[in-house]
Structures are given as C-alpha cells and as structure tokens.
mmCIF file of C-alpha atoms and ligand atoms in Angstrom:
data_model
loop_
_atom_site.group_PDB
_atom_site.id
_atom_site.type_symbol
_atom_site.label_atom_id
_atom_site.label_comp_id
_atom_site.label_asym_id
_atom_site.label_seq_id
_atom_site.Cartn_x
_atom_site.Cartn_y
_atom_site.Cartn_z
ATOM 1 C CA MET A 129 160.317 -0.897 14.146
ATOM 2 C CA GLU A 130 164.223 -1.119 15.661
ATOM 3 C CA GLN A 131 166.081 -3.581 14.143
ATOM 4 C CA TRP A 132 166.893 -5.033 17.754
ATOM 5 C CA ILE A 133 163.032 -5.386 18.601
ATOM 6 C CA ALA A 134 162.545 -7.199 15.248
ATOM 7 C CA GLU A 135 165.639 -9.870 15.806
ATOM 8 C CA LEU A 136 163.831 -10.267 19.509
ATOM 9 C CA ARG A 137 160.732 -10.960 17.810
ATOM 10 C CA GLU A 138 162.359 -13.375 15.202
ATOM 11 C CA ALA A 139 164.352 -15.426 17.614
ATOM 12 C CA GLY A 140 160.934 -15.918 19.744
ATOM 13 C CA VAL A 141 162.064 -14.721 23.285
ATOM 14 C CA GLY A 142 158.475 -14.690 24.787
ATOM 15 C CA ARG A 143 156.118 -11.904 24.986
ATOM 16 C CA ILE A 144 157.244 -8.675 24.219
ATOM 17 C CA LEU A 145 155.140 -5.466 25.168
ATOM 18 C CA ILE A 146 156.027 -2.056 23.726
ATOM 19 C CA ASN A 147 155.526 1.562 26.108
ATOM 20 C CA GLU A 148 154.041 -1.139 28.881
ATOM 21 C CA PRO A 149 153.374 0.654 32.196
ATOM 22 C CA LEU A 150 155.023 -0.727 35.131
ATOM 23 C CA ALA A 151 152.622 0.225 37.948
ATOM 24 C CA ASP A 152 150.669 -3.259 37.748
ATOM 25 C CA TYR A 153 153.736 -5.227 37.801
ATOM 26 C CA THR A 154 155.104 -3.685 41.282
ATOM 27 C CA THR A 155 153.521 -4.299 44.850
ATOM 28 C CA TRP A 156 153.576 -0.399 45.347
ATOM 29 C CA LYS A 157 151.458 0.134 41.922
ATOM 30 C CA ILE A 158 153.497 2.634 41.356
ATOM 31 C CA GLY A 159 156.023 3.569 37.818
ATOM 32 C CA GLY A 160 155.935 4.715 34.372
ATOM 33 C CA PRO A 161 156.422 2.751 31.284
ATOM 34 C CA ALA A 162 159.348 0.214 30.323
ATOM 35 C CA ASP A 163 160.120 0.867 26.514
ATOM 36 C CA VAL A 164 160.013 -2.799 25.977
ATOM 37 C CA LEU A 165 158.869 -5.573 28.403
ATOM 38 C CA ILE A 166 159.842 -8.840 27.759
ATOM 39 C CA ILE A 167 157.999 -11.913 29.382
ATOM 40 C CA PRO A 168 160.042 -14.783 28.490
ATOM 41 C CA SER A 169 158.632 -18.016 29.381
ATOM 42 C CA SER A 170 161.727 -20.675 29.520
ATOM 43 C CA ARG A 171 165.521 -20.551 30.281
ATOM 44 C CA ASP A 172 165.995 -20.890 26.603
ATOM 45 C CA GLU A 173 164.064 -17.672 25.838
ATOM 46 C CA ILE A 174 165.429 -15.784 28.791
ATOM 47 C CA THR A 175 169.057 -16.751 27.639
ATOM 48 C CA SER A 176 168.522 -15.795 23.870
ATOM 49 C CA ALA A 177 167.020 -12.427 24.879
ATOM 50 C CA VAL A 178 169.887 -11.736 26.961
ATOM 51 C CA ARG A 179 172.375 -12.582 24.352
ATOM 52 C CA LEU A 180 170.839 -10.352 21.739
ATOM 53 C CA LEU A 181 170.838 -7.346 24.094
ATOM 54 C CA HIS A 182 174.422 -8.027 24.607
ATOM 55 C CA LYS A 183 174.976 -7.932 21.120
ATOM 56 C CA HIS A 184 173.296 -4.907 20.455
ATOM 57 C CA GLY A 185 174.258 -3.183 23.491
ATOM 58 C CA ILE A 186 171.037 -2.293 24.769
ATOM 59 C CA PRO A 187 170.414 -1.783 28.266
ATOM 60 C CA TRP A 188 168.221 -4.267 30.466
ATOM 61 C CA THR A 189 166.703 -4.421 34.028
ATOM 62 C CA ASN A 190 165.257 -7.300 35.777
ATOM 63 C CA LEU A 191 161.944 -7.714 37.394
ATOM 64 C CA GLY A 192 160.630 -10.265 39.562
ATOM 65 C CA ARG A 193 157.236 -9.557 41.362
ATOM 66 C CA GLY A 194 158.565 -5.983 41.682
ATOM 67 C CA SER A 195 158.057 -6.020 45.896
ATOM 68 C CA ASN A 196 161.028 -4.196 46.490
ATOM 69 C CA MET A 197 161.318 -2.085 43.588
ATOM 70 C CA LEU A 198 160.249 1.755 43.242
ATOM 71 C CA VAL A 199 160.060 2.466 39.395
ATOM 72 C CA SER A 200 160.557 6.113 38.660
ATOM 73 C CA ASP A 201 157.499 8.039 37.012
ATOM 74 C CA ARG A 202 159.465 8.237 33.807
ATOM 75 C CA GLY A 203 159.793 4.452 33.335
ATOM 76 C CA ILE A 204 162.436 2.247 32.405
ATOM 77 C CA ARG A 205 164.674 3.150 29.204
ATOM 78 C CA GLY A 206 165.425 0.129 27.351
ATOM 79 C CA VAL A 207 164.197 -3.474 28.375
ATOM 80 C CA VAL A 208 162.711 -4.913 31.188
ATOM 81 C CA ILE A 209 162.800 -8.627 31.368
ATOM 82 C CA LYS A 210 160.586 -10.584 33.825
ATOM 83 C CA PRO A 211 160.700 -14.387 34.030
ATOM 84 C CA GLY A 212 157.447 -15.824 33.227
ATOM 85 C CA GLU A 213 155.206 -18.940 33.318
ATOM 86 C CA GLY A 214 157.667 -21.393 32.302
ATOM 87 C CA LEU A 215 160.043 -20.678 35.239
ATOM 88 C CA ASP A 216 157.001 -21.037 37.922
ATOM 89 C CA TYR A 217 157.767 -24.480 38.925
ATOM 90 C CA VAL A 218 159.035 -26.253 42.046
ATOM 91 C CA ARG A 219 160.847 -29.705 42.583
ATOM 92 C CA PHE A 220 161.495 -31.870 45.497
ATOM 93 C CA ASP A 221 164.627 -33.965 45.502
ATOM 94 C CA GLY A 222 165.033 -35.396 49.139
ATOM 95 C CA THR A 223 166.198 -32.613 51.322
ATOM 96 C CA LEU A 224 166.940 -30.342 48.503
ATOM 97 C CA VAL A 225 164.484 -28.285 46.584
ATOM 98 C CA HIS A 226 164.849 -26.746 43.090
ATOM 99 C CA ALA A 227 162.699 -23.760 42.186
ATOM 100 C CA GLY A 228 162.124 -21.786 39.073
ATOM 101 C CA ALA A 229 162.921 -17.596 38.967
ATOM 102 C CA SER A 230 159.372 -16.838 38.839
ATOM 103 C CA TYR A 231 158.113 -19.140 41.672
ATOM 104 C CA SER A 232 156.485 -17.465 44.585
ATOM 105 C CA PHE A 233 158.706 -17.273 47.530
ATOM 106 C CA ILE A 234 155.573 -17.830 49.805
ATOM 107 C CA LYS A 235 154.256 -20.731 48.041
ATOM 108 C CA LEU A 236 157.814 -22.345 48.342
ATOM 109 C CA SER A 237 157.609 -22.024 52.035
ATOM 110 C CA VAL A 238 154.034 -23.581 52.068
ATOM 111 C CA MET A 239 155.085 -26.446 49.901
ATOM 112 C CA ALA A 240 158.482 -26.843 51.842
ATOM 113 C CA GLY A 241 156.269 -27.334 54.965
ATOM 114 C CA LYS A 242 153.759 -29.510 53.643
ATOM 115 C CA GLU A 243 156.733 -31.793 52.530
ATOM 116 C CA GLY A 244 157.720 -31.930 56.264
ATOM 117 C CA LEU A 245 161.078 -29.788 55.436
ATOM 118 C CA THR A 246 162.571 -26.931 57.611
ATOM 119 C CA GLY A 247 164.632 -24.135 56.947
ATOM 120 C CA LEU A 248 162.098 -21.957 54.654
ATOM 121 C CA GLU A 249 159.647 -20.732 57.493
ATOM 122 C CA PHE A 250 160.843 -17.343 57.278
ATOM 123 C CA ALA A 251 159.532 -17.028 53.765
ATOM 124 C CA GLY A 252 155.975 -17.094 54.569
ATOM 125 C CA GLY A 253 155.510 -13.606 54.372
ATOM 126 C CA ILE A 254 157.963 -12.370 51.497
ATOM 127 C CA PRO A 255 156.079 -11.563 48.690
ATOM 128 C CA GLY A 256 158.550 -11.934 45.647
ATOM 129 C CA THR A 257 159.826 -14.385 43.593
ATOM 130 C CA VAL A 258 162.823 -17.148 44.136
ATOM 131 C CA GLY A 259 165.004 -15.040 41.639
ATOM 132 C CA GLY A 260 164.346 -11.670 43.566
ATOM 133 C CA ALA A 261 164.898 -13.356 47.229
ATOM 134 C CA VAL A 262 168.187 -14.735 46.032
ATOM 135 C CA TYR A 263 169.206 -11.605 44.388
ATOM 136 C CA MET A 264 168.095 -9.611 47.675
ATOM 137 C CA ASN A 265 169.135 -12.155 50.279
ATOM 138 C CA ALA A 266 165.755 -11.857 51.161
ATOM 139 C CA GLY A 267 165.149 -12.652 54.996
ATOM 140 C CA ALA A 268 163.117 -12.373 58.112
ATOM 141 C CA HIS A 269 162.817 -13.655 61.639
ATOM 142 C CA GLY A 270 166.366 -14.468 62.257
ATOM 143 C CA SER A 271 167.119 -16.004 58.773
ATOM 144 C CA ASP A 272 167.718 -15.394 55.175
ATOM 145 C CA VAL A 273 168.551 -16.891 51.946
ATOM 146 C CA SER A 274 172.178 -17.516 52.639
ATOM 147 C CA ARG A 275 171.317 -20.152 55.259
ATOM 148 C CA ILE A 276 169.498 -22.559 52.962
ATOM 149 C CA PHE A 277 171.098 -21.722 49.515
ATOM 150 C CA SER A 278 173.074 -24.290 47.808
ATOM 151 C CA SER A 279 173.268 -23.165 44.102
ATOM 152 C CA ALA A 280 171.776 -21.359 41.393
ATOM 153 C CA GLU A 281 171.723 -21.458 37.553
ATOM 154 C CA ILE A 282 172.469 -17.732 36.323
ATOM 155 C CA VAL A 283 172.642 -15.968 32.849
ATOM 156 C CA LEU A 284 175.449 -13.707 33.175
ATOM 157 C CA ASP A 285 174.572 -10.265 31.043
ATOM 158 C CA THR A 286 177.429 -11.415 28.392
ATOM 159 C CA GLY A 287 174.982 -14.323 28.063
ATOM 160 C CA GLU A 288 177.147 -16.811 29.752
ATOM 161 C CA LEU A 289 175.664 -19.692 31.510
ATOM 162 C CA VAL A 290 176.825 -20.216 34.987
ATOM 163 C CA ARG A 291 176.171 -22.231 38.186
ATOM 164 C CA TYR A 292 177.134 -20.321 41.161
ATOM 165 C CA GLY A 293 177.379 -21.887 44.607
ATOM 166 C CA ALA A 294 177.142 -20.455 48.147
ATOM 167 C CA GLU A 295 180.703 -19.587 48.143
ATOM 168 C CA ASP A 296 180.290 -17.263 44.893
ATOM 169 C CA MET A 297 177.227 -15.599 45.970
ATOM 170 C CA GLU A 298 178.689 -12.942 48.831
ATOM 171 C CA PHE A 299 175.728 -12.904 50.757
ATOM 172 C CA SER A 300 175.429 -10.306 53.267
ATOM 173 C CA TYR A 301 172.581 -8.437 54.809
ATOM 174 C CA ARG A 302 169.975 -7.961 51.673
ATOM 175 C CA HIS A 303 172.730 -8.082 49.365
ATOM 176 C CA SER A 304 174.147 -10.789 46.857
ATOM 177 C CA VAL A 305 177.047 -10.556 44.011
ATOM 178 C CA LEU A 306 174.140 -10.131 41.822
ATOM 179 C CA HIS A 307 174.112 -6.361 42.682
ATOM 180 C CA GLN A 308 177.536 -5.952 41.315
ATOM 181 C CA ARG A 309 177.690 -8.821 38.545
ATOM 182 C CA ARG A 310 174.709 -8.497 36.552
ATOM 183 C CA GLY A 311 172.624 -11.740 35.557
ATOM 184 C CA ILE A 312 169.307 -13.634 35.987
ATOM 185 C CA VAL A 313 168.889 -16.349 38.303
ATOM 186 C CA LEU A 314 167.069 -19.100 36.140
ATOM 187 C CA GLU A 315 166.560 -21.805 38.767
ATOM 188 C CA ALA A 316 167.955 -21.897 42.443
ATOM 189 C CA THR A 317 168.705 -25.047 44.550
ATOM 190 C CA PHE A 318 167.764 -24.695 48.238
ATOM 191 C CA ARG A 319 169.171 -27.428 50.797
ATOM 192 C CA LEU A 320 166.553 -27.846 53.826
ATOM 193 C CA GLU A 321 166.476 -30.337 56.716
ATOM 194 C CA GLU A 322 163.901 -32.900 57.803
ATOM 195 C CA GLY A 323 161.349 -31.600 60.403
ATOM 196 C CA GLU A 324 158.243 -31.981 61.932
ATOM 197 C CA ARG A 325 155.219 -30.936 59.725
ATOM 198 C CA LYS A 326 152.959 -29.563 63.189
ATOM 199 C CA GLU A 327 156.207 -27.579 64.121
ATOM 200 C CA ILE A 328 156.666 -26.154 61.161
ATOM 201 C CA ALA A 329 152.938 -25.178 60.511
ATOM 202 C CA ALA A 330 153.099 -23.699 64.014
ATOM 203 C CA SER A 331 156.008 -21.603 63.504
ATOM 204 C CA MET A 332 154.581 -20.452 60.324
ATOM 205 C CA ALA A 333 151.400 -19.468 61.855
ATOM 206 C CA SER A 334 152.793 -17.464 64.327
ATOM 207 C CA TYR A 335 155.128 -15.361 61.834
ATOM 208 C CA LYS A 336 151.789 -14.974 59.752
ATOM 209 C CA GLU A 337 149.897 -13.745 62.798
ATOM 210 C CA ARG A 338 152.618 -11.042 63.768
ATOM 211 C CA ARG A 339 153.026 -9.712 60.453
ATOM 212 C CA LEU A 340 149.306 -9.281 60.216
ATOM 213 C CA ARG A 341 149.370 -7.514 63.255
ATOM 214 C CA THR A 342 152.293 -5.264 62.586
ATOM 215 C CA GLN A 343 152.169 -4.609 58.528
ATOM 216 C CA PRO A 344 149.778 -2.485 56.583
ATOM 217 C CA LEU A 345 149.139 -5.424 54.262
ATOM 218 C CA GLN A 346 145.695 -4.097 53.092
ATOM 219 C CA LEU A 347 147.550 -1.087 51.176
ATOM 220 C CA PRO A 348 150.002 -1.135 48.073
ATOM 221 C CA CYS A 349 153.652 -0.892 49.750
ATOM 222 C CA ALA A 350 156.932 -2.795 49.197
ATOM 223 C CA GLY A 351 157.819 -3.713 52.845
ATOM 224 C CA SER A 352 160.579 -2.048 54.673
ATOM 225 C CA VAL A 353 161.790 0.826 52.924
ATOM 226 C CA PHE A 354 165.181 1.390 55.022
ATOM 227 C CA ARG A 355 167.558 -1.339 55.864
ATOM 228 C CA ASN A 356 168.151 -1.474 59.854
ATOM 229 C CA PRO A 357 170.984 0.153 60.818
ATOM 230 C CA PRO A 358 173.555 -1.746 62.669
ATOM 231 C CA GLY A 359 172.289 -2.600 66.101
ATOM 232 C CA ASP A 360 168.926 -0.567 65.822
ATOM 233 C CA HIS A 361 165.525 -0.623 63.966
ATOM 234 C CA ALA A 362 164.949 1.925 61.280
ATOM 235 C CA ALA A 363 161.015 1.696 62.181
ATOM 236 C CA ARG A 364 162.144 2.706 66.207
ATOM 237 C CA LEU A 365 164.254 5.734 64.816
ATOM 238 C CA ILE A 366 161.266 6.889 62.042
ATOM 239 C CA GLN A 367 158.560 6.508 64.777
ATOM 240 C CA GLU A 368 160.590 8.278 67.483
ATOM 241 C CA ALA A 369 161.161 11.069 65.131
ATOM 242 C CA GLY A 370 157.446 11.552 65.075
ATOM 243 C CA LEU A 371 157.055 10.705 61.416
ATOM 244 C CA LYS A 372 154.190 8.096 61.480
ATOM 245 C CA GLY A 373 151.190 9.317 59.418
ATOM 246 C CA VAL A 374 153.639 11.783 57.495
ATOM 247 C CA ARG A 375 152.261 12.245 54.001
ATOM 248 C CA ALA A 376 153.632 13.848 50.375
ATOM 249 C CA GLY A 377 150.982 13.375 47.807
ATOM 250 C CA GLY A 378 149.546 10.082 47.880
ATOM 251 C CA ALA A 379 152.312 8.508 50.049
ATOM 252 C CA GLU A 380 152.284 7.960 53.649
ATOM 253 C CA VAL A 381 154.503 7.001 56.503
ATOM 254 C CA SER A 382 152.304 4.021 57.459
ATOM 255 C CA GLU A 383 150.803 4.074 61.098
ATOM 256 C CA GLN A 384 150.850 0.554 61.912
ATOM 257 C CA HIS A 385 154.831 0.252 60.849
ATOM 258 C CA ALA A 386 157.089 3.251 60.482
ATOM 259 C CA ASN A 387 159.348 1.581 58.004
ATOM 260 C CA PHE A 388 156.520 1.118 55.685
ATOM 261 C CA ILE A 389 155.327 3.630 53.228
ATOM 262 C CA VAL A 390 152.019 2.829 51.876
ATOM 263 C CA ASN A 391 150.181 4.227 48.424
ATOM 264 C CA THR A 392 146.982 5.474 49.688
ATOM 265 C CA GLY A 393 145.576 5.566 46.110
ATOM 266 C CA GLN A 394 147.599 7.977 43.589
ATOM 267 C CA ALA A 395 150.956 8.217 44.954
ATOM 268 C CA THR A 396 153.608 8.893 42.658
ATOM 269 C CA ALA A 397 157.384 7.503 42.485
ATOM 270 C CA GLU A 398 158.135 11.481 43.342
ATOM 271 C CA ASP A 399 155.669 11.334 46.376
ATOM 272 C CA VAL A 400 157.479 8.363 47.631
ATOM 273 C CA LEU A 401 160.747 9.793 47.299
ATOM 274 C CA THR A 402 159.964 13.108 48.730
ATOM 275 C CA LEU A 403 158.902 11.220 51.940
ATOM 276 C CA ILE A 404 162.127 9.108 51.735
ATOM 277 C CA ALA A 405 164.219 12.082 51.705
ATOM 278 C CA ARG A 406 162.034 13.743 54.626
ATOM 279 C CA ILE A 407 162.576 10.554 56.484
ATOM 280 C CA GLN A 408 166.249 10.569 55.948
ATOM 281 C CA GLY A 409 166.600 14.323 57.035
ATOM 282 C CA THR A 410 164.717 13.975 60.151
ATOM 283 C CA VAL A 411 166.530 10.666 61.559
ATOM 284 C CA ARG A 412 169.907 12.267 60.739
ATOM 285 C CA ASP A 413 169.094 15.602 62.332
ATOM 286 C CA ARG A 414 167.547 14.203 65.414
ATOM 287 C CA PHE A 415 169.942 10.886 65.588
ATOM 288 C CA GLY A 416 172.844 11.196 63.580
ATOM 289 C CA ILE A 417 171.956 8.319 61.591
ATOM 290 C CA ASP A 418 171.960 8.260 58.048
ATOM 291 C CA LEU A 419 169.069 5.583 56.741
ATOM 292 C CA VAL A 420 169.962 3.472 53.624
ATOM 293 C CA PRO A 421 167.143 2.471 51.570
ATOM 294 C CA GLU A 422 166.395 -1.208 51.212
ATOM 295 C CA VAL A 423 164.230 -0.656 48.276
ATOM 296 C CA LEU A 424 165.769 -0.337 44.975
ATOM 297 C CA VAL A 425 164.908 2.886 42.909
ATOM 298 C CA VAL A 426 165.191 2.003 39.608
ATOM 299 C CA GLY A 427 164.296 4.320 36.209
ATOM 300 C CA GLU A 428 164.754 7.684 34.311
ATOM 301 C CA ARG A 429 164.485 10.542 36.895
HETATM 302 P P1 LIG B 1392 161.750 -7.391 42.432
HETATM 303 O O1 LIG B 1392 161.133 -6.313 43.588
HETATM 304 O O2 LIG B 1392 161.149 -7.461 41.586
HETATM 305 O O3 LIG B 1392 163.364 -6.848 42.263
HETATM 306 C C1 LIG B 1392 164.264 -6.858 43.207
HETATM 307 C C2 LIG B 1392 165.724 -7.102 42.726
HETATM 308 O O4 LIG B 1392 165.940 -8.311 42.562
HETATM 309 C C3 LIG B 1392 165.674 -6.396 41.471
HETATM 310 O O5 LIG B 1392 167.164 -5.781 41.727
HETATM 311 C C4 LIG B 1392 165.769 -7.469 40.517
HETATM 312 O O6 LIG B 1392 166.521 -6.972 39.221
HETATM 313 C C5 LIG B 1392 166.453 -8.523 41.130
HETATM 314 N N1 LIG B 1392 165.703 -10.037 40.888
HETATM 315 C C6 LIG B 1392 164.588 -10.219 40.395
HETATM 316 N N2 LIG B 1392 164.330 -11.314 39.842
HETATM 317 C C7 LIG B 1392 165.394 -11.661 39.382
HETATM 318 C C8 LIG B 1392 166.252 -12.802 39.165
HETATM 319 N N3 LIG B 1392 165.356 -13.813 38.413
HETATM 320 N N4 LIG B 1392 167.390 -12.809 38.744
HETATM 321 C C9 LIG B 1392 168.265 -11.888 39.197
HETATM 322 N N5 LIG B 1392 167.831 -10.794 39.766
HETATM 323 C C10 LIG B 1392 166.342 -10.963 40.020
HETATM 324 N N6 LIG B 1392 161.855 -8.476 51.986
HETATM 325 C C11 LIG B 1392 162.471 -9.400 53.230
HETATM 326 O O7 LIG B 1392 163.882 -9.747 52.820
HETATM 327 N N7 LIG B 1392 162.101 -9.595 54.440
HETATM 328 C C12 LIG B 1392 160.858 -9.320 54.533
HETATM 329 O O8 LIG B 1392 160.282 -9.710 55.843
HETATM 330 C C13 LIG B 1392 159.981 -8.682 53.560
HETATM 331 N N8 LIG B 1392 158.935 -8.554 53.849
HETATM 332 C C14 LIG B 1392 158.153 -8.014 52.734
HETATM 333 C C15 LIG B 1392 156.699 -7.841 53.058
HETATM 334 C C16 LIG B 1392 156.038 -6.743 52.100
HETATM 335 C C17 LIG B 1392 154.211 -6.802 52.375
HETATM 336 C C18 LIG B 1392 156.596 -6.552 50.956
HETATM 337 C C19 LIG B 1392 155.814 -6.161 49.809
HETATM 338 C C20 LIG B 1392 157.810 -6.863 50.568
HETATM 339 C C21 LIG B 1392 158.802 -7.461 51.573
HETATM 340 N N9 LIG B 1392 159.996 -7.667 51.506
HETATM 341 C C22 LIG B 1392 160.774 -8.358 52.437
HETATM 342 C C23 LIG B 1392 160.564 -6.949 50.098
HETATM 343 C C24 LIG B 1392 160.576 -8.237 49.068
HETATM 344 O O9 LIG B 1392 159.406 -8.888 49.039
HETATM 345 C C25 LIG B 1392 161.822 -8.688 48.770
HETATM 346 O O10 LIG B 1392 163.227 -7.807 48.510
HETATM 347 C C26 LIG B 1392 161.450 -9.822 47.598
HETATM 348 O O11 LIG B 1392 162.786 -10.955 47.974
HETATM 349 C C27 LIG B 1392 161.810 -9.114 46.214
HETATM 350 O O12 LIG B 1392 161.640 -10.342 45.060
HETATM 351 P P2 LIG B 1392 161.006 -9.648 43.630
HETATM 352 O O13 LIG B 1392 160.611 -10.795 43.152
HETATM 353 O O14 LIG B 1392 159.470 -8.873 44.334
HETATM 354 O O15 LIG B 1392 162.058 -8.589 43.432
#
C-alpha cells in the first residue's frame, strides 16, 4: 500500500475506500472509480486528511451530493473527499442557522420554514448539500445563497482553517471564490428573517408544484446542464433548436425540460459529453450563442 494511504489510515480520517465506483455517489448515476474515496465524519477528520494530502502533494477533489457533477467514465485520479455523517447537522440560533457541510439543502429549507424563518424557500428543490450549495451559489426562483449567506468555516487546501464572510466569497451567478481558491466548507451560517409559517409553506408548495410539472425528476439527472446566457434561457434556445428528445447512447435531452439531460438507463459520461457538444454546436449555428455548462465535468478523460 502507498505510504500516504497508510498514513491516512493511521491518522484516522474516516472511511477510506479504494478504487470506489462513483456512479452511486452522483444523481446522474454516472462515473468511473475514484482511486481513493475518503468519507470523513468530523471536521477534524477532514482537516487531518487535507493536511496529509497537502504534505504528500496528492491531488484531491471534493464531492457533496454529486448533483451538479459529471464524473468521467475513467473516474478520478487521486483522492475524492466526501464529508460524511458528523457534518450532517443543523442548529438554529434566533434568525441565524448553522448547518454542516453534508446537511441536505432541501432539508435545511424545510426546517427553516418550520422554524418560521423566511429566506430559504428557494432551496426546497435543490437536491445538494450545504457545502455544494455554497460552492455553487445555488439558486432558484429569483434568489440564491449569496442573499442569505453570513459566513462559512472552510479548510483551505494548505490545511489552514479560515472563516469567510460574504465579502470574501465573491458570489456571482453560480459562482463563488471557491472555484479559484480550493477548500472544503465545513459549516455555513445563513442569516434569515422571521416570517409567517403559512406564507412560507405556501411559496414552497407552489415552487414544488412548478418543479414537479416542469422537471423530469423520475430519471437520473443533474438539473440544468447549461447556464442561462444573459437575458435568455438555455432551455428556450435548446427547445427552439429542435433538440428535445435527441439521444446519444443512453443520454437524452429531456422532452419535459430542454436544459436537462437524463440518463435513460445505461448512459455513460461520454454519451452526456457527446450531447453537450451537439447542443452547443447546434445552438451556436442557429443563434450565434455559446452555451456554457453549469454542470462540472471532473475526472480523467
Ligand atoms: P456536488 O455536485 O457534489 O459538487 C458541486 C461542486 O461543489 C463541486 O465542485 C464540489 O467540489 C463542490 N463542493 C461540494 N461540497 C463542497 C464543500 N463541502 N466545500 C466546498 N466545495 C464543495 N442548482 C441550482 O443552483 N438551482 C436549482 O434550481 C437546481 N435544481 C436542480 C434540480 C435537480 C433535479 C438536480 C439534480 C440538480 C439541481 N441543481 C440546481 C444542481 C445542484 O443541485 C446544485 O448545484 C447543488 O448546489 C450542488 O450541491 P452538491 O452537494 O450536489 O454538490
């Protein structure tokens, strides 16, 4: 066994799985193996893992719920770190809410509503973790993480622990500073406002109804594949280019929502990438617009 893996085991950084297939760790149900998958169950275990990997110069990638990721068929070389159970918590403190990295963003939205706190209604249909939502500045229905973010505790790839406020996060459309400055969110704090439970529940129900009507949630997918270009919608462009229902292998442009690519059963990452390239080419030829993927493509190609 490699020396660094032995050191990780000795340091007790959580579960360590070797050559672990990642398809079941993503909502697209696609992806080859990680050389090493670490599932730490506390902030100390994550921090120790990151420090050891930094010391040995081993590359690592971070995974949340895998709901915005396309993992390549060959999988990910080096290490994948997926925060586990001990970071799956929420704590309310007045209008502040503290949530661990692996806590479900949907559950957070529901819990906040039950507490009579408003601000997180938009998150009721975003099936990722708190860590992934902060990284992506996830958003919907005219709001996003940046509107409610207060601070986050982060371990940088050097192993240094920092607390970033909103001013450090450089949030913009589906973007945060973490796209450039690598680190793992351990806990995020959001600032909400007191609201009417009934009103909160009513907007969440109407958002949910809209999603169930417009999104192909019965098939594995990763939400919107492309970012919306300024002033337009990727779904409109793809639909008007006549691409709904187009297939590559087991991947298909959803008939229900043109900006979703669904896995109809045995889709590979290559199938999805083929469709992405075809959509980009057709929309460029037809409208002169370059669609940029919102999903993150990771792993060896
Ligand atoms: P992952 O996909 O696992 O990772 C995404 C990125 O975040 C990666 O770069 C990863 O390294 C990083 N990351 C994950 N955890 C951490 C952490 N603890 N610290 C630092 N970085 C981390 N998104 C929207 O914004 N709005 C929507 O309305 C929406 N609807 C969706 C609907 C469906 C049906 C699906 C499947 C997806 C949808 N998404 C939507 C996409 C996705 O759910 C969000 O982008 C989500 O925030 C990703 O969270 P995750 O935990 O799955 O992250």
